[in-house]
Structure formats: C-alpha cells, structure tokens
PDB file of C-alpha atoms in Angstrom:
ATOM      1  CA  UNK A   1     -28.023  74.007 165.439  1.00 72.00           C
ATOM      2  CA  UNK A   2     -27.255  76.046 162.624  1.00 86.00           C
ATOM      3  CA  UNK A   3     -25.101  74.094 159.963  1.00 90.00           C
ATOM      4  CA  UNK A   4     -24.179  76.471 157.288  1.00 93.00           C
ATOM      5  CA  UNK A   5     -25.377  80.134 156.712  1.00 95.00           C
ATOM      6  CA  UNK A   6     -25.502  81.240 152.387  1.00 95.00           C
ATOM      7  CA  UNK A   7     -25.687  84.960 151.387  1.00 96.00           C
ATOM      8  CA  UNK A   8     -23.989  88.483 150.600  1.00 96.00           C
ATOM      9  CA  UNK A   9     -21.075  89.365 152.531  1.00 95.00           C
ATOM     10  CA  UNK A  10     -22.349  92.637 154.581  1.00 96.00           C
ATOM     11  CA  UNK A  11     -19.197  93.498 156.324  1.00 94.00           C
ATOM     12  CA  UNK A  12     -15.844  92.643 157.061  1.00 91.00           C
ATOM     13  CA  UNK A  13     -13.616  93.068 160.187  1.00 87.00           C
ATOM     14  CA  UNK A  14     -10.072  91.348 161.331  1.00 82.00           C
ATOM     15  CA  UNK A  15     -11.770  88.514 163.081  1.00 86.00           C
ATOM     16  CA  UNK A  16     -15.349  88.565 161.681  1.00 92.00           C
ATOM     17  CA  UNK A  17     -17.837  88.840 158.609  1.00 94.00           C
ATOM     18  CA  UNK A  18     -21.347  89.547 158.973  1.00 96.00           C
ATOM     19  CA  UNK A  19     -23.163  87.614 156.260  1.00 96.00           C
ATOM     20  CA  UNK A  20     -26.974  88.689 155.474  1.00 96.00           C
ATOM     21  CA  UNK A  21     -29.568  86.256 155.474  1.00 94.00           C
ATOM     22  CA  UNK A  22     -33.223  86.499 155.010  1.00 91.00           C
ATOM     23  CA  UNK A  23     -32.487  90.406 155.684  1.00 93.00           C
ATOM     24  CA  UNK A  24     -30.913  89.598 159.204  1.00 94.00           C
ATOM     25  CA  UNK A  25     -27.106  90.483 159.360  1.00 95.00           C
ATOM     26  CA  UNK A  26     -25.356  86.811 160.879  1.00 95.00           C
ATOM     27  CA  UNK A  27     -21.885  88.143 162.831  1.00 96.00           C
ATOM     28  CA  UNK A  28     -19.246  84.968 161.965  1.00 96.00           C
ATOM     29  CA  UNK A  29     -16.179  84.890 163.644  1.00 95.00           C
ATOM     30  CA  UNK A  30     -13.936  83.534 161.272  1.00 93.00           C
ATOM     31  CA  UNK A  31      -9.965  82.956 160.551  1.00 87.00           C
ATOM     32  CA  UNK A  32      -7.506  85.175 159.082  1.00 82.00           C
ATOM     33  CA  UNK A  33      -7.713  82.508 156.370  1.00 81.00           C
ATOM     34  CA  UNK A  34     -11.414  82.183 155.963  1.00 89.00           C
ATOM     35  CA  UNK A  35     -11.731  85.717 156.003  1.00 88.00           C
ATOM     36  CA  UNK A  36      -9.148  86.239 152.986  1.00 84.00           C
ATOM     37  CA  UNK A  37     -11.680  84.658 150.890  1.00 86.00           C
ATOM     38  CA  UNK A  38     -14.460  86.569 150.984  1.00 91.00           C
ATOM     39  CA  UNK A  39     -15.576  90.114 149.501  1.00 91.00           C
ATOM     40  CA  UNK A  40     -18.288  92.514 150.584  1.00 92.00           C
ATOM     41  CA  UNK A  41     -21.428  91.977 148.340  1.00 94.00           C
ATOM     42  CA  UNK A  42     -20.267  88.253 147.325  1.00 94.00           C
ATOM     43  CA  UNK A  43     -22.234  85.396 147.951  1.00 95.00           C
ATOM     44  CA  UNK A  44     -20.634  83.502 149.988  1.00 95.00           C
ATOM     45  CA  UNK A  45     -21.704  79.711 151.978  1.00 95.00           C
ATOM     46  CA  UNK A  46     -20.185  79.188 155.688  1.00 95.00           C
ATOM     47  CA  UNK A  47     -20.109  75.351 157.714  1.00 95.00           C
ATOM     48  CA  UNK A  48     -20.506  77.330 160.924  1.00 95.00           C
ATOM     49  CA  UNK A  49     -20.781  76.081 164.738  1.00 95.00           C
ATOM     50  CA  UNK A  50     -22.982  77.471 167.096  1.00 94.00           C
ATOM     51  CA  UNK A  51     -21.471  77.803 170.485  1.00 93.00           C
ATOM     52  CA  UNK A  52     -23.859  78.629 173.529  1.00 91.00           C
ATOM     53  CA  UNK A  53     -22.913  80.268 176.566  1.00 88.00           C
ATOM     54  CA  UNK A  54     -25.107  81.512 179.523  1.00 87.00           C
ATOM     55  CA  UNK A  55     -24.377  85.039 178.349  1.00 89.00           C
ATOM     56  CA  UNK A  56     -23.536  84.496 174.869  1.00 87.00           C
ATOM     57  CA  UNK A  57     -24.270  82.528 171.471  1.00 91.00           C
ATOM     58  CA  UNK A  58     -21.409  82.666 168.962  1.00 94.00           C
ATOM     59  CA  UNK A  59     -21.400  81.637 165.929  1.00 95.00           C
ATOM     60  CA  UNK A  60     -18.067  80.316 164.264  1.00 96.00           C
ATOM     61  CA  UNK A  61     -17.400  79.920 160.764  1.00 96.00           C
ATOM     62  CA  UNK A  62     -15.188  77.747 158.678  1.00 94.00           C
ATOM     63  CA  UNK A  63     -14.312  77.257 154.958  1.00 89.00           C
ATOM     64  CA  UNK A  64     -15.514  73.499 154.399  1.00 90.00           C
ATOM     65  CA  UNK A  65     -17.557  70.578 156.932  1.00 91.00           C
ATOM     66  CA  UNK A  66     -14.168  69.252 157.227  1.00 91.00           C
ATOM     67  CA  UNK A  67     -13.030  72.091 159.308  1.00 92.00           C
ATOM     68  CA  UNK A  68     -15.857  73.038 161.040  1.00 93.00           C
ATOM     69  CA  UNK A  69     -15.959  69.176 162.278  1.00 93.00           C
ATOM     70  CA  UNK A  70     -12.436  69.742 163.338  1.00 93.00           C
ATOM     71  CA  UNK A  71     -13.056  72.851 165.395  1.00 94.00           C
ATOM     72  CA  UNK A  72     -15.672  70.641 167.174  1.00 94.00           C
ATOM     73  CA  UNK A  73     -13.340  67.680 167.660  1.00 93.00           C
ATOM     74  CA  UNK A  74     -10.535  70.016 169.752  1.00 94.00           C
ATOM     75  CA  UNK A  75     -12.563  71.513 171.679  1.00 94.00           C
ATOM     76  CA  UNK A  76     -13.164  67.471 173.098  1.00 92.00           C
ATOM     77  CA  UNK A  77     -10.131  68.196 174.970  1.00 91.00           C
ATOM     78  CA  UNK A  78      -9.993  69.180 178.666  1.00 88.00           C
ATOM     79  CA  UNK A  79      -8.753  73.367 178.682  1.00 89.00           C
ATOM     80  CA  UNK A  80      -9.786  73.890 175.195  1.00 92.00           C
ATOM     81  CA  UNK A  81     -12.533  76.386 173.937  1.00 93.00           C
ATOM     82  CA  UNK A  82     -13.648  77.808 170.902  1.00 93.00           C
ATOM     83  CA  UNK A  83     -10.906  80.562 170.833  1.00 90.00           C
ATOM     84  CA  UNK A  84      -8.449  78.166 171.684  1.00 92.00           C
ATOM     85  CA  UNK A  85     -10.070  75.530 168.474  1.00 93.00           C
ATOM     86  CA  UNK A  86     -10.447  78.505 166.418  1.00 91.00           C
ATOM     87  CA  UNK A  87      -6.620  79.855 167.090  1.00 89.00           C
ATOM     88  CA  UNK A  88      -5.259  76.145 165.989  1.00 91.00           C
ATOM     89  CA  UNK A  89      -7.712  76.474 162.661  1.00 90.00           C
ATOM     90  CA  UNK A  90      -5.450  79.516 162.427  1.00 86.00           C
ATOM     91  CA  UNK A  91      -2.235  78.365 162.371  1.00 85.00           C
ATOM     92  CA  UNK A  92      -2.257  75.257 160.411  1.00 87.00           C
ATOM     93  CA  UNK A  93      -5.097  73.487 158.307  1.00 88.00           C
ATOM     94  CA  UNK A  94      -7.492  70.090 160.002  1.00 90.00           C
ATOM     95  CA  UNK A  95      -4.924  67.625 157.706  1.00 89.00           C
ATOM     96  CA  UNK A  96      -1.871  69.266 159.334  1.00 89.00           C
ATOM     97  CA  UNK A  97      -2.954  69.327 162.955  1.00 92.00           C
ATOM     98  CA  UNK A  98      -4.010  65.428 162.240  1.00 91.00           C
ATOM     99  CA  UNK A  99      -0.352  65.120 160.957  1.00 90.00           C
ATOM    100  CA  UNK A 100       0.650  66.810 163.745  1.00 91.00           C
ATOM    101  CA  UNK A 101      -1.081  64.801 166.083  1.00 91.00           C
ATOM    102  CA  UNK A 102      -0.226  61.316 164.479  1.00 89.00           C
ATOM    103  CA  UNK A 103       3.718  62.410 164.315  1.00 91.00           C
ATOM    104  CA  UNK A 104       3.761  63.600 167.566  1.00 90.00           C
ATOM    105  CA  UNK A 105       4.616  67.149 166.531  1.00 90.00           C
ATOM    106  CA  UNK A 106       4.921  69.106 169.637  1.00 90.00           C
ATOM    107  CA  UNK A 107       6.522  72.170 167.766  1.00 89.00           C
ATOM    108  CA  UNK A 108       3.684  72.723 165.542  1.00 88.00           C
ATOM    109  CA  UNK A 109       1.059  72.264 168.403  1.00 90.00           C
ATOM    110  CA  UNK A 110       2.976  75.205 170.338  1.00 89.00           C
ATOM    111  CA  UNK A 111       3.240  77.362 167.341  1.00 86.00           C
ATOM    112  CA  UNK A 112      -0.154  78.426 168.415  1.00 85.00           C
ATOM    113  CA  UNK A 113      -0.691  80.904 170.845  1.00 82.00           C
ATOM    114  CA  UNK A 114      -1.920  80.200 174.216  1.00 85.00           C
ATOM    115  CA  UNK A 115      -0.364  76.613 173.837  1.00 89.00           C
ATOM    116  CA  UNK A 116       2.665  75.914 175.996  1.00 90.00           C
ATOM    117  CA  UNK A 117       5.328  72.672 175.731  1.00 90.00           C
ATOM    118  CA  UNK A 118       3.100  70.840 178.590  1.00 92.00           C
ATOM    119  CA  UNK A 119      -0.334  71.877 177.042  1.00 91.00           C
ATOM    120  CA  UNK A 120       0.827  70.704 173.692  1.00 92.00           C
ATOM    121  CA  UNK A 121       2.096  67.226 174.939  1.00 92.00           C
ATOM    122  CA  UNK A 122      -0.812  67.129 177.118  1.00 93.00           C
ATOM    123  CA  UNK A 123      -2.969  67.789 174.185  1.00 93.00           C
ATOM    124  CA  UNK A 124      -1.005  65.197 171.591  1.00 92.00           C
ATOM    125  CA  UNK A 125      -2.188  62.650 174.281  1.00 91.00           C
ATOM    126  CA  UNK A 126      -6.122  63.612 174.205  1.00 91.00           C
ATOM    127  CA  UNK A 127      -5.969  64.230 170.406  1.00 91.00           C
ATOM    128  CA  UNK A 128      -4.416  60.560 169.850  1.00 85.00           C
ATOM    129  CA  UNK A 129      -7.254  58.787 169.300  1.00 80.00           C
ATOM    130  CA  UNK A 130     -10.061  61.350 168.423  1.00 83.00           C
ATOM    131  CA  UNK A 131      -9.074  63.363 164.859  1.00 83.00           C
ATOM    132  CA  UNK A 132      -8.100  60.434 162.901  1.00 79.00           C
ATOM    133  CA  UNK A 133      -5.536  59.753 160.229  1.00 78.00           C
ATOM    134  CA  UNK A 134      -4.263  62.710 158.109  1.00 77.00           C
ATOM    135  CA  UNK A 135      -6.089  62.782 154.999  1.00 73.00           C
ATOM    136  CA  UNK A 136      -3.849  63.460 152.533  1.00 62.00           C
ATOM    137  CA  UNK A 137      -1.829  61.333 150.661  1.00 44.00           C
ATOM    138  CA  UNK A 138       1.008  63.650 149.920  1.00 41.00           C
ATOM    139  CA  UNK A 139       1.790  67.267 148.304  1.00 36.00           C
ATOM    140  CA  UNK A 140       3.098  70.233 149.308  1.00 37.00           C
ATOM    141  CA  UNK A 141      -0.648  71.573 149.525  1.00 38.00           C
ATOM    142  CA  UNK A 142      -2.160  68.971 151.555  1.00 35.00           C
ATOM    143  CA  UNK A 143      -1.891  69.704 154.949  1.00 37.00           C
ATOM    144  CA  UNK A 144       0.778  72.388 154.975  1.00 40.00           C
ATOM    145  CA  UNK A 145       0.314  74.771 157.785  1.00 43.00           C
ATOM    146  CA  UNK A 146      -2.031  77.632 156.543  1.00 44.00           C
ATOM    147  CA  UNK A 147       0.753  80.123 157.709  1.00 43.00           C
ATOM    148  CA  UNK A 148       2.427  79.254 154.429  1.00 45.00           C
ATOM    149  CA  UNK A 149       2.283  82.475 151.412  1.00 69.00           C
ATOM    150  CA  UNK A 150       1.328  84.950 154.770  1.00 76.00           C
ATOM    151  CA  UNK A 151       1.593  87.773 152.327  1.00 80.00           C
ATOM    152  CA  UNK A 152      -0.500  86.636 149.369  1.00 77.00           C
ATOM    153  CA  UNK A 153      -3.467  85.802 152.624  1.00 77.00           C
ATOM    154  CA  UNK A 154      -2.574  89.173 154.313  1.00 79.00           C
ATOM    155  CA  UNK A 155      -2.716  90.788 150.969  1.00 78.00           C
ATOM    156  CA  UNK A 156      -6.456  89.191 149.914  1.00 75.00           C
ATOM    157  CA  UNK A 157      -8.055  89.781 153.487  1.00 76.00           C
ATOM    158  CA  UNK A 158      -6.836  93.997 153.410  1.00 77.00           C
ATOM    159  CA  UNK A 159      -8.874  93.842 149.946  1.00 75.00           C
ATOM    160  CA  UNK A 160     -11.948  91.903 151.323  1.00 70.00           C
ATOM    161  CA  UNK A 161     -11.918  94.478 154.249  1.00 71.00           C
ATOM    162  CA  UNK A 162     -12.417  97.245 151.355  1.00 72.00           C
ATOM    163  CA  UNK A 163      -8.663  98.418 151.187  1.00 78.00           C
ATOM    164  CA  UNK A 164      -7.396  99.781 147.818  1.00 80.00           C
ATOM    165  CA  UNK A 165      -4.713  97.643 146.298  1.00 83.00           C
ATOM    166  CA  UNK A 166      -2.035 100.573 146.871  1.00 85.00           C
ATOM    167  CA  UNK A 167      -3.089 100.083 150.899  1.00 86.00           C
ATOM    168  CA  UNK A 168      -2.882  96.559 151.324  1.00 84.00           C
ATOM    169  CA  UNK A 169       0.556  96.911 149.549  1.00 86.00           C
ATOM    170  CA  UNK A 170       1.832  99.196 151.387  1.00 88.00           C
ATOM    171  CA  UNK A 171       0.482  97.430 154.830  1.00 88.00           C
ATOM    172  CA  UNK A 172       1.742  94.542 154.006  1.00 88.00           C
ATOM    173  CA  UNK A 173       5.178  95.809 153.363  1.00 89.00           C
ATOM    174  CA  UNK A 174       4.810  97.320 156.775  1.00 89.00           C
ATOM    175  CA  UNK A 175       4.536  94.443 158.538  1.00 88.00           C
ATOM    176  CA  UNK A 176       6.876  92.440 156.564  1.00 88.00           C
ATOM    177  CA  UNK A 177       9.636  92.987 159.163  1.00 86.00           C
ATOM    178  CA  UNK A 178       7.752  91.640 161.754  1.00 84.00           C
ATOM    179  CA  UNK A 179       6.501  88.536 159.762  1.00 81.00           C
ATOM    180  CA  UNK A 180      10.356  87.635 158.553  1.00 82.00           C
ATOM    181  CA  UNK A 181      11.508  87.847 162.475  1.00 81.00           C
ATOM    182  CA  UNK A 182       9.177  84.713 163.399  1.00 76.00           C
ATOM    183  CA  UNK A 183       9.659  81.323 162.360  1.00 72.00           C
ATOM    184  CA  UNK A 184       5.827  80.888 161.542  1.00 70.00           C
ATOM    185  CA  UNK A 185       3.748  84.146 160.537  1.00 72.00           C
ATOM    186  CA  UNK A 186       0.843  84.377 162.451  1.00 73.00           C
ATOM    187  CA  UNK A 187      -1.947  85.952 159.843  1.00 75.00           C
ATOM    188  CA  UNK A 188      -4.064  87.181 162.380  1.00 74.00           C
ATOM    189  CA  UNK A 189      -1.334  88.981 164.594  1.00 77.00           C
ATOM    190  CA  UNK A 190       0.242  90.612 161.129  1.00 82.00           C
ATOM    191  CA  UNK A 191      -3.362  91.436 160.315  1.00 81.00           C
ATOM    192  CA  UNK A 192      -3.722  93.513 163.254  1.00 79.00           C
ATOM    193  CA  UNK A 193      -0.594  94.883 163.302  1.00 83.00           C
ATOM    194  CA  UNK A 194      -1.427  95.899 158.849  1.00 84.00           C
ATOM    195  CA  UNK A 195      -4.438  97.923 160.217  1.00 82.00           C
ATOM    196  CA  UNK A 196      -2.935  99.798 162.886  1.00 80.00           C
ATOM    197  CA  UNK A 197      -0.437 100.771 159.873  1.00 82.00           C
ATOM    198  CA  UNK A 198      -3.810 102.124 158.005  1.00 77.00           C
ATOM    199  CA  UNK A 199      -5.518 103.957 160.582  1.00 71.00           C
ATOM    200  CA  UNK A 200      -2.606 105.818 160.836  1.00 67.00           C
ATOM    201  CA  UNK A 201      -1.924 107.062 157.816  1.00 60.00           C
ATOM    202  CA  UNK A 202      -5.882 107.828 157.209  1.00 53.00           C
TER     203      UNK A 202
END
C-alpha cells in the first residue's frame, strides 16, 4: 500500500494533481479542497489510498491521515465506493460527517450528490458505530462543512491550476449566481462550471 506520496506538484486539473516522485509523475485524485492547496512546482506531502480494481489502480489523495482514514471508513458501508467516499470528503470535513453521523443529520448526509433521503438514513445506520465521536470540542472551524468560504477555495484552486488572478476573479464572479441559488455550494460543481467560463473566453 502506498501511504503518503512527497514531491513537486507537476500538474493540476479539476479533480486531480500529478505529483512527481523519484522522476515518475503519481496522478492523485483529489478534492476541490485538497486541490486548492497546492501549486505547480511546490512541494507538497499527500496521505493517499490506493484503490485496486481488476482494470484499474487509483490512487486517492487527502490533506491529513485523519481524512484519508475517513475515506477508508465510508467506503465500510454497503453501496459506497471511492467516488461516493471521496464526494462526502467533498462536501463537509471527517469531524462534520462524524457530527453528522452522531446527530443523526440526514440533511447534511444528502447534501452530497448521489445520496438520496433513504441512502442517507440507510447510511446514518451503518456509520453509527464505525467513525467514532466528533473530534472537536467546539468552534466555528472544527468540523464546519468544507463548503463554507466557496469563493476564497474556488478562488485558490483557479490559481493552483495556473490561472492569472484577473481569471480566477472573473470566473469566480461567473459562477457566483449559481453558487448563491443553492443552499450548500458544491466546490467541485462551481469548479467545473469556473472553467467552462475560461475556455471560453481563451
């Protein structure tokens, strides 16, 4: 298994960063929020998971152990994959979706996409007993959804992805419209949605 991968950020795209190491390019799929921290010729250090299929190996990767653990955790429940994991890493940080789960939240559990009202109280059920009590002991930053400041995340990932500041600015006022018409911002939709804005006008 490959635990973490360290080096230079080669390359940056909406769901992925290729990191180089020992002269081999690693391809990472990584979220919105991941990605918004890194920049192209940075050092950078990735927990990642290695996911093996009979026609694929994938390698996910995550900000800290604590999320990379979590990723492995959901994906303990029946009907949930590593798109799936990686889409509720998205939407709200490992202390929030333990919140979530120890409250009984169904609202933030369907937030994500691909996760209806049954799946969610299906999921609350299977999650119970497996990711443990919230961390946190309090704070407006400890386990808040990740959604929160969309525009200062949307803003940082453009510039990783090699955008000039006058670009990302004018992306992200783009999409702003479609981020104020839902009730949580989904980074990685508005991210999309930013660079369709810049291909066009390039």
């Amino acid at each position: 298994m490959i635990a973490f991968v360290s080096g230079p950020v080669a390359a940056l795209a909406p769901d992925a960063a290729v990191v180089e190491v020992g002269g081999i390019g690693m391809a990472i799929q990584c979220t919105p929020n991941t990605l918004s921290t890194l920049r192209i010729g940075q050092q950078t250090k990735l927990a990642t998971s290695l996911v093996v299929r009979e026609d694929s190996l994938t390698l996910y990767g995550f900000a800290d152990d604590d999320e990379r653990q979590t990723f492995e955790l959901l994906q303990t429940a029946s009907g949930v994959g590593p798109r799936l994991a990686q889409a509720m890493l998205a939407v709200h940080s490992p202390d929030a979706l333990r919140r979530a789960v120890a409250t009984g939240d169904e609202k933030a559990l369907t937030a994500v996409p691909g996760i209806g009202k049954k799946g969610a109280q299906k999921l609350l059920l299977e999650y119970k007993d497996r990711l443990g009590e919230p961390i946190g002991t309090g704070g407006p930053a400890i386990g808040t959804p990740v959604t929160s400041g969309w525009s200062d995340q949307l803003h940082a990932a453009l510039i990783g992805l090699g955008y000039a500041t006058r670009e990302a600015d004018e992306a992200v006022a783009a999409v702003t419209p479609q981020a104020e018409a839902s009730e949580k911002p989904q980074v990685g939709q508005l991210l999309k949605a930013a660079l369709q804005t810049l291909n066009r006008t390039r």
